[in-house]
mmCIF file of C-alpha atoms in Angstrom:
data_model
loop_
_atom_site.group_PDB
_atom_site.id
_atom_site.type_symbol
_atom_site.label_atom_id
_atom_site.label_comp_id
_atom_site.label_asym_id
_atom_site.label_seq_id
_atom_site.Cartn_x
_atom_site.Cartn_y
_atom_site.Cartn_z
ATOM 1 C CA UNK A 258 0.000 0.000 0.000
ATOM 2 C CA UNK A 259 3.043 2.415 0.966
ATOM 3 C CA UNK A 260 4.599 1.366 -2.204
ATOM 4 C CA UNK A 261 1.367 2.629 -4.112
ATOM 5 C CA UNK A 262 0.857 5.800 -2.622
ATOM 6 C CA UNK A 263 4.362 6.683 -2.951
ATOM 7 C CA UNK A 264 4.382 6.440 -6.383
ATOM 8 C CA UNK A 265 1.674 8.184 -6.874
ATOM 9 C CA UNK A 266 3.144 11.043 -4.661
ATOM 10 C CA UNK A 267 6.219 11.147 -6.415
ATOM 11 C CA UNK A 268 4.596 11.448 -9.733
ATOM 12 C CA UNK A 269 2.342 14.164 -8.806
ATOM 13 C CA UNK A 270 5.182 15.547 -7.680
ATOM 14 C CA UNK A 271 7.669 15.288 -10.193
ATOM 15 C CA UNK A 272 5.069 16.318 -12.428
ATOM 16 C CA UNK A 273 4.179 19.969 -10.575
ATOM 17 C CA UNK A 274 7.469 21.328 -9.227
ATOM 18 C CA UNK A 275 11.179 21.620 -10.895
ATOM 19 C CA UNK A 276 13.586 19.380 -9.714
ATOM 20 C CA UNK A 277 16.720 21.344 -8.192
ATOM 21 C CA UNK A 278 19.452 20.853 -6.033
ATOM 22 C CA UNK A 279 19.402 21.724 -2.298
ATOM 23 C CA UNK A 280 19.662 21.052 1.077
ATOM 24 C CA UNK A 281 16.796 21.468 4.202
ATOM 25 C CA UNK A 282 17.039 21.022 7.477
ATOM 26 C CA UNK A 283 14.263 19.964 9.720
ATOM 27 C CA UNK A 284 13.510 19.570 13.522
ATOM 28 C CA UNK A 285 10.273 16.952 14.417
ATOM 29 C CA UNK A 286 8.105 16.375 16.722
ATOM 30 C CA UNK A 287 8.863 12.131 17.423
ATOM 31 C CA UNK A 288 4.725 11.816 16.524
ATOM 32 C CA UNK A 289 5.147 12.736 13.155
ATOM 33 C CA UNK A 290 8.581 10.809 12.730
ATOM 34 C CA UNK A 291 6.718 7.532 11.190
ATOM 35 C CA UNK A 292 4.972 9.785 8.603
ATOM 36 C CA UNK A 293 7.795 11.484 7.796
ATOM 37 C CA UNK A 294 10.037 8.202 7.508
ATOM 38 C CA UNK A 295 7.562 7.343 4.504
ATOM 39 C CA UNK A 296 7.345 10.612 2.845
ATOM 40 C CA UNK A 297 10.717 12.403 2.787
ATOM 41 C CA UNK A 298 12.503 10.032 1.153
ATOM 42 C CA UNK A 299 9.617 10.417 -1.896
ATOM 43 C CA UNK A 300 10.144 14.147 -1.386
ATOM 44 C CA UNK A 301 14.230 13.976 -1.723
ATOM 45 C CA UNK A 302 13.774 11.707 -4.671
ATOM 46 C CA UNK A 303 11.457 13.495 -6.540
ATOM 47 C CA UNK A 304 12.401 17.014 -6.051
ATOM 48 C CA UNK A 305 16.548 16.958 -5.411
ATOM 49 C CA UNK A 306 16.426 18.423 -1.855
ATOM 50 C CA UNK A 307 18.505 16.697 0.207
ATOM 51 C CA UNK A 308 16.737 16.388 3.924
ATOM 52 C CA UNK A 309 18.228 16.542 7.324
ATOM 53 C CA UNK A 310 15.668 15.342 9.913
ATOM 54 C CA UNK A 311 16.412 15.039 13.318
ATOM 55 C CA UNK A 312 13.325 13.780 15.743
ATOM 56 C CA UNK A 313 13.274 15.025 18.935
ATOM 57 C CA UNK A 314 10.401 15.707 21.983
ATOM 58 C CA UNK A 315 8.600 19.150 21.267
ATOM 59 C CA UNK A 316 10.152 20.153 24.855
ATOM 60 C CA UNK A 317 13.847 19.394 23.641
ATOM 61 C CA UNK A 318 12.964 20.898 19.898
ATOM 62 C CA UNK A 319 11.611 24.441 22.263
ATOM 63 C CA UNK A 320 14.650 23.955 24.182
ATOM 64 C CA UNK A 321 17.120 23.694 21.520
ATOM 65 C CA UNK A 322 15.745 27.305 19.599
ATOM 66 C CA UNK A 323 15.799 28.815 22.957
ATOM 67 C CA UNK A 324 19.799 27.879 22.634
ATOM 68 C CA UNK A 325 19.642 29.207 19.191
ATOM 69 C CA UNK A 326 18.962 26.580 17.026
ATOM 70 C CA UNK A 327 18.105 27.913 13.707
ATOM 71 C CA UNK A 328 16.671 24.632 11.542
ATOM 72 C CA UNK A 329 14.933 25.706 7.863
ATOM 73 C CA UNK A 330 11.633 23.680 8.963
ATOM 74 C CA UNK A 331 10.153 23.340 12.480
ATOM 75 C CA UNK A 332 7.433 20.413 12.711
ATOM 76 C CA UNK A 333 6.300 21.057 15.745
ATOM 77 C CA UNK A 334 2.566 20.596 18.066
ATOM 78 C CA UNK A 335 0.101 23.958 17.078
ATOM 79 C CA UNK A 336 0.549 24.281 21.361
ATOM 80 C CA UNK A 337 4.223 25.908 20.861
ATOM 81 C CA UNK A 338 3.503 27.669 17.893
ATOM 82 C CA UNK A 339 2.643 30.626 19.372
ATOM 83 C CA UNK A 340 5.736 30.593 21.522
ATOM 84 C CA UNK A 341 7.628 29.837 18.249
ATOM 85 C CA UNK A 342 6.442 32.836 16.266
ATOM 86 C CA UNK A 343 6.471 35.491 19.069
ATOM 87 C CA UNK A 344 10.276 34.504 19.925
ATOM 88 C CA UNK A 345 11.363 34.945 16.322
ATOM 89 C CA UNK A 346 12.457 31.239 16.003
ATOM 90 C CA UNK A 347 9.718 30.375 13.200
ATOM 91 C CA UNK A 348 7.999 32.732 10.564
ATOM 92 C CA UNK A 349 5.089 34.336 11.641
ATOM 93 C CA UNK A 350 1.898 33.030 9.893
ATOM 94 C CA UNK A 351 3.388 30.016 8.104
ATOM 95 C CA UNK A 352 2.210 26.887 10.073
ATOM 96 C CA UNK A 353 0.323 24.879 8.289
ATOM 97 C CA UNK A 354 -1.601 21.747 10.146
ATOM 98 C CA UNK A 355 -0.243 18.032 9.022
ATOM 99 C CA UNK A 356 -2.772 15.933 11.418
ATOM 100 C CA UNK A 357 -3.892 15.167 14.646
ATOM 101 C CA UNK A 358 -3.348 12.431 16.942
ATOM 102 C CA UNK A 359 -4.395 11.168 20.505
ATOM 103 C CA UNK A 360 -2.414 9.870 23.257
ATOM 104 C CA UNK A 361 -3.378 5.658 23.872
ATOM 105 C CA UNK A 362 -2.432 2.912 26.108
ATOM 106 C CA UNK A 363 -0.452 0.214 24.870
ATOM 107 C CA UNK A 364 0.782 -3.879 26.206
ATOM 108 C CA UNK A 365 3.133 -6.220 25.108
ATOM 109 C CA UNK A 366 1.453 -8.320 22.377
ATOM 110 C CA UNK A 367 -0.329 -11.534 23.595
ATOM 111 C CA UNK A 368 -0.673 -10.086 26.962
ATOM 112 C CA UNK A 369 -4.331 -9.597 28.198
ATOM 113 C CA UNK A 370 -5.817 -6.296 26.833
ATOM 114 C CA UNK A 371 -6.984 -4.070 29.906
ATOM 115 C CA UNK A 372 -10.021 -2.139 30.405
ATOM 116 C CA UNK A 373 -9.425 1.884 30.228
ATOM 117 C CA UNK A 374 -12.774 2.014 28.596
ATOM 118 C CA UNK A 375 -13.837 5.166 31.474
ATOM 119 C CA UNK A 376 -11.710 7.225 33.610
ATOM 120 C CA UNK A 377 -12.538 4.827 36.550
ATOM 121 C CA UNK A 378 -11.519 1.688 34.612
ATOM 122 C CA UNK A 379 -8.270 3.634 33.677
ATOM 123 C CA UNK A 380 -7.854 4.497 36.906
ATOM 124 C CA UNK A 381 -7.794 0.522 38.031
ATOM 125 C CA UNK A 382 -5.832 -0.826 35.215
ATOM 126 C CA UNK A 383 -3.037 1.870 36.337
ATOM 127 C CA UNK A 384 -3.296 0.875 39.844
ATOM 128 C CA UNK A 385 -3.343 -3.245 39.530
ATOM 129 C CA UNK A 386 0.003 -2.676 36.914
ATOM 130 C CA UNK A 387 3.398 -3.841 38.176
ATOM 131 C CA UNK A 388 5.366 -1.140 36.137
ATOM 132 C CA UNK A 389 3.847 1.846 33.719
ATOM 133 C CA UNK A 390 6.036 4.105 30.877
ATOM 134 C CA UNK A 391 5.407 7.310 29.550
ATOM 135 C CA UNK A 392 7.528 10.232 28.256
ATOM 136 C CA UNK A 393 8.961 12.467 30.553
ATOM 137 C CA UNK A 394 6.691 15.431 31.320
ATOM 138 C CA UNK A 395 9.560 17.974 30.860
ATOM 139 C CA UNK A 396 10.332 16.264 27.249
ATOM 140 C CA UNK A 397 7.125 15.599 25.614
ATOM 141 C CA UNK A 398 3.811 16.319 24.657
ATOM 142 C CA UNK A 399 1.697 13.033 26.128
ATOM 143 C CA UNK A 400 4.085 12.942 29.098
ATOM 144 C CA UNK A 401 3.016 16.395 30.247
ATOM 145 C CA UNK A 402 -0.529 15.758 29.480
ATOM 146 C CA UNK A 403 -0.699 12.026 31.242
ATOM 147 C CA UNK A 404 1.247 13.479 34.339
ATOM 148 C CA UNK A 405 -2.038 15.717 34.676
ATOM 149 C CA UNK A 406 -4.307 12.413 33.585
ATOM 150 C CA UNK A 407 -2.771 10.343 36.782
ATOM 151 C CA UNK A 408 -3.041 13.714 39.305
ATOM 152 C CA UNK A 409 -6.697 14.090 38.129
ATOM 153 C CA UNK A 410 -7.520 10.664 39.118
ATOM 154 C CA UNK A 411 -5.668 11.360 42.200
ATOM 155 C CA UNK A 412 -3.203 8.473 42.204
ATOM 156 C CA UNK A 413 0.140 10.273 41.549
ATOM 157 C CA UNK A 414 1.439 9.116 44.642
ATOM 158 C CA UNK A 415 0.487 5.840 43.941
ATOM 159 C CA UNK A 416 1.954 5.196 40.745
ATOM 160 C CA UNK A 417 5.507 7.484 41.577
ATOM 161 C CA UNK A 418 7.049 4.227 42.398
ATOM 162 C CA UNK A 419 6.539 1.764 39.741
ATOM 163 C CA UNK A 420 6.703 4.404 37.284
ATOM 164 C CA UNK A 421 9.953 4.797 34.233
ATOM 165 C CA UNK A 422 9.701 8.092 32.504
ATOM 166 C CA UNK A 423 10.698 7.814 28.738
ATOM 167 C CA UNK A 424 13.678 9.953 27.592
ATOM 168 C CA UNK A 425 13.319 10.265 23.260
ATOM 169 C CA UNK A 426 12.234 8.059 20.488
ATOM 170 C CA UNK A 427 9.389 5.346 21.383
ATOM 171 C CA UNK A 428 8.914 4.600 25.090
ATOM 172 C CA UNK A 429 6.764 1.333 24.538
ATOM 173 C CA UNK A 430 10.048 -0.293 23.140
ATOM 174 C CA UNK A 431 10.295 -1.431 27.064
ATOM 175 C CA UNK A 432 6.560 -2.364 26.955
ATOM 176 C CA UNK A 433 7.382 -4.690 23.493
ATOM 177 C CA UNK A 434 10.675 -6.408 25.309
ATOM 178 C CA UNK A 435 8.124 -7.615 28.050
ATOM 179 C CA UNK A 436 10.432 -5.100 30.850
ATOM 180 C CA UNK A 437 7.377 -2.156 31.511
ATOM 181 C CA UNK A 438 3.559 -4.046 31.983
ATOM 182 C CA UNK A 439 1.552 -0.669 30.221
ATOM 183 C CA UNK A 440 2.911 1.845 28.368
ATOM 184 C CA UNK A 441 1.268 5.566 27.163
ATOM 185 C CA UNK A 442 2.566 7.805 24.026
ATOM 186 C CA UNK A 443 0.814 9.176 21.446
ATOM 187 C CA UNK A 444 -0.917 6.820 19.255
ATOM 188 C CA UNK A 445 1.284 7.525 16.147
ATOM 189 C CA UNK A 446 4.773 6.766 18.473
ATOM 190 C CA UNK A 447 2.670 2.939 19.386
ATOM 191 C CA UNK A 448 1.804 1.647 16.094
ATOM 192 C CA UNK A 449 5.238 1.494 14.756
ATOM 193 C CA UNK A 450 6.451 -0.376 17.925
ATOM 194 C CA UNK A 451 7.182 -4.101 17.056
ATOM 195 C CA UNK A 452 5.975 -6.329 19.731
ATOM 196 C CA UNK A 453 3.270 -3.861 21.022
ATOM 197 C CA UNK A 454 -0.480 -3.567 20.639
ATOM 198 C CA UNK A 455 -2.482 -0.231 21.183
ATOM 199 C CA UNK A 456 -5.057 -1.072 23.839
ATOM 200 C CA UNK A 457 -6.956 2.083 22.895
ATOM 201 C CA UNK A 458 -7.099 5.764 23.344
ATOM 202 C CA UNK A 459 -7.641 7.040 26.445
ATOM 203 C CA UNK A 460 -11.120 7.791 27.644
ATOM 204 C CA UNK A 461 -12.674 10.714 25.770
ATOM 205 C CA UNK A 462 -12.586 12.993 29.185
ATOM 206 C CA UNK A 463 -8.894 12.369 29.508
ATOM 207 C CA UNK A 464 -7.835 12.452 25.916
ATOM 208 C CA UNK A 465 -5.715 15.299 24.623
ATOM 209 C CA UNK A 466 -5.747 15.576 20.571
ATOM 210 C CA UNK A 467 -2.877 17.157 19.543
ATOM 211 C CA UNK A 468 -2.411 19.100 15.550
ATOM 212 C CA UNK A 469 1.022 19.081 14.193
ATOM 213 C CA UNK A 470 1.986 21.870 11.604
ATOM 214 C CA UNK A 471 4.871 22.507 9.903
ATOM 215 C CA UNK A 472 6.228 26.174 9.672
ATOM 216 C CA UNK A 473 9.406 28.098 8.328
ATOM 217 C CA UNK A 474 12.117 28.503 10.056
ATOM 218 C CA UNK A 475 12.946 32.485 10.908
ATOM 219 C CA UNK A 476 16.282 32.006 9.392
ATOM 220 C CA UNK A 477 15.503 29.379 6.549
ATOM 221 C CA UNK A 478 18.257 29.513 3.835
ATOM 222 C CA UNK A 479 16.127 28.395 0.992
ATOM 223 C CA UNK A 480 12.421 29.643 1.450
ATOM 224 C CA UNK A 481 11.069 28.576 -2.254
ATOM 225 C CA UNK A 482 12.223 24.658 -0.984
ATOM 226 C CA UNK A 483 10.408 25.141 2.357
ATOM 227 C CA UNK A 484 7.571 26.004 0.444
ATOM 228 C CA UNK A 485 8.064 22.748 -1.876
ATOM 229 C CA UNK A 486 7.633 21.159 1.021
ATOM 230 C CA UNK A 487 5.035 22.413 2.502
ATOM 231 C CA UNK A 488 3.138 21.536 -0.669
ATOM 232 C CA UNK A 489 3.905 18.156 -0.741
ATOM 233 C CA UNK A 490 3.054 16.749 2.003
ATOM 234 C CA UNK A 491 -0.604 18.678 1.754
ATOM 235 C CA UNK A 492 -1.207 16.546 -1.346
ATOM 236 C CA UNK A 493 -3.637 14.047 -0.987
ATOM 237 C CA UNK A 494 -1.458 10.919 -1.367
ATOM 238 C CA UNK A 495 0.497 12.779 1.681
ATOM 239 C CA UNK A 496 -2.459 13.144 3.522
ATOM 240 C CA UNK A 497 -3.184 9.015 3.068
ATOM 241 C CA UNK A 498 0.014 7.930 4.371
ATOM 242 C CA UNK A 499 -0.673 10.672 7.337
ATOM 243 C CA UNK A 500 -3.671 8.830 8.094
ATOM 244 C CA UNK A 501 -2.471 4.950 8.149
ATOM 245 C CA UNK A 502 0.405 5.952 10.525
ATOM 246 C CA UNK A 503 -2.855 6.970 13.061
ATOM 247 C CA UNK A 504 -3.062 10.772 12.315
ATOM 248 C CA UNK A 505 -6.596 11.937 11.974
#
């Protein structure tokens, strides 16, 4: 199916820009990183842009500009944008939204699938687990957001102890080895994870959707391939592969 839609993209592509030689850095969000593992290496190949992509937690992206980072392309949550534009790290006015995605619970395939059907049921599962992973809340989106999931059930104490905070990349990889009984992430960093299985998204009340967008850079070095970009990955064959890596 990737195979297919690739093709297509890179023919649609091929077929609406000119092809020159240049070079882009980008700094990701990790929940866009199995998107963009499809669809860059269409985009280099049909264009002649050569991509640097490095994948990082939206906390360690914000801290990294604060340091003065100065990437061409910033794929970042809509939250920061704000932040981004008003500190003169990202063009004002050019994010553009990629998708959306929730944060989910996630076991070691073949293991039992727990209920976290209501906030209650959530709050049992957590409770009755030997050991629970999420990202750190000072890194990443879903860790930030589940540290305030676990305080509003009031069992932050509870869980403290039997708890590993993630550092980058996929924190379920634990979870998969059999090492961490439950793990949470965003939906989009689970479903790449060999060995894991997405229970489910957390219950509606809880759930935090997060958009993605990607924006210019303040100091991008080549705007008109920024733009390329941009365009290509709103084209519908982007938007499929968006969707079956979980992005809504």
């Amino acid at each position: 199916m990737f195979q297919k839609v690739l093709f297509m993209a890179v023919i649609f592509f091929t077929t609406t820009f000119a092809c020159h030689a240049k070079d882009l850095v980008i700094w990701s969000a990790g929940a866009v990183k199995p998107a963009l593992e499809v669809l860059l290496p269409a985009f280099e190949k049909s264009s002649a842009i050569s991509i640097q992509v490095q994948y990082a937690p939206v906390g360690v992206l914000m801290r990294r500009l604060a340091e003065g980072g100065q990437p061409d392309v910033l794929v970042l949550s809509t939250d920061v944008v704000k932040e981004v534009e008003s500190k003169g790290w990202g063009l004002t006015s050019s994010a553009t939204p990629l998708g959306s995605v929730g944060v989910g619970v996630a076991v070691k395939q073949g293991m039992p699938m727990p209920d976290i059907s209501t906030p209650e049921a959530l709050r049992k599962t957590l409770l009755a687990a030997k050991s629970v992973t999420y990202m750190d809340p000072q890194k990443g989106t879903s860790g930030k957001h589940f540290a305030g999931v676990i305080e509003q059930l009031g069992i932050a104490e509870q869980m403290k102890s039997k708890t590993t905070l993630g550092d980058v990349g996929y924190v379920l990889e634990p979870v998969a080895r059999g090492e961490i009984e439950v793990g949470i992430q965003q939906i989009t960093e689970i479903l790449p994870v060999k060995g894991a299985v997405l229970v489910g998204p957390l219950p509606a009340s809880l759930q935090k959707i997060t958009t993605y967008a990607i924006l210019q850079g303040a100091k991008a070095g080549d705007t008109q391939a920024v733009d390329e970009l941009r365009k290509f990955l709103q084209t519908s064959e982007a938007v499929k592969v968006f969707a079956e890596k979980g992005f809504q």
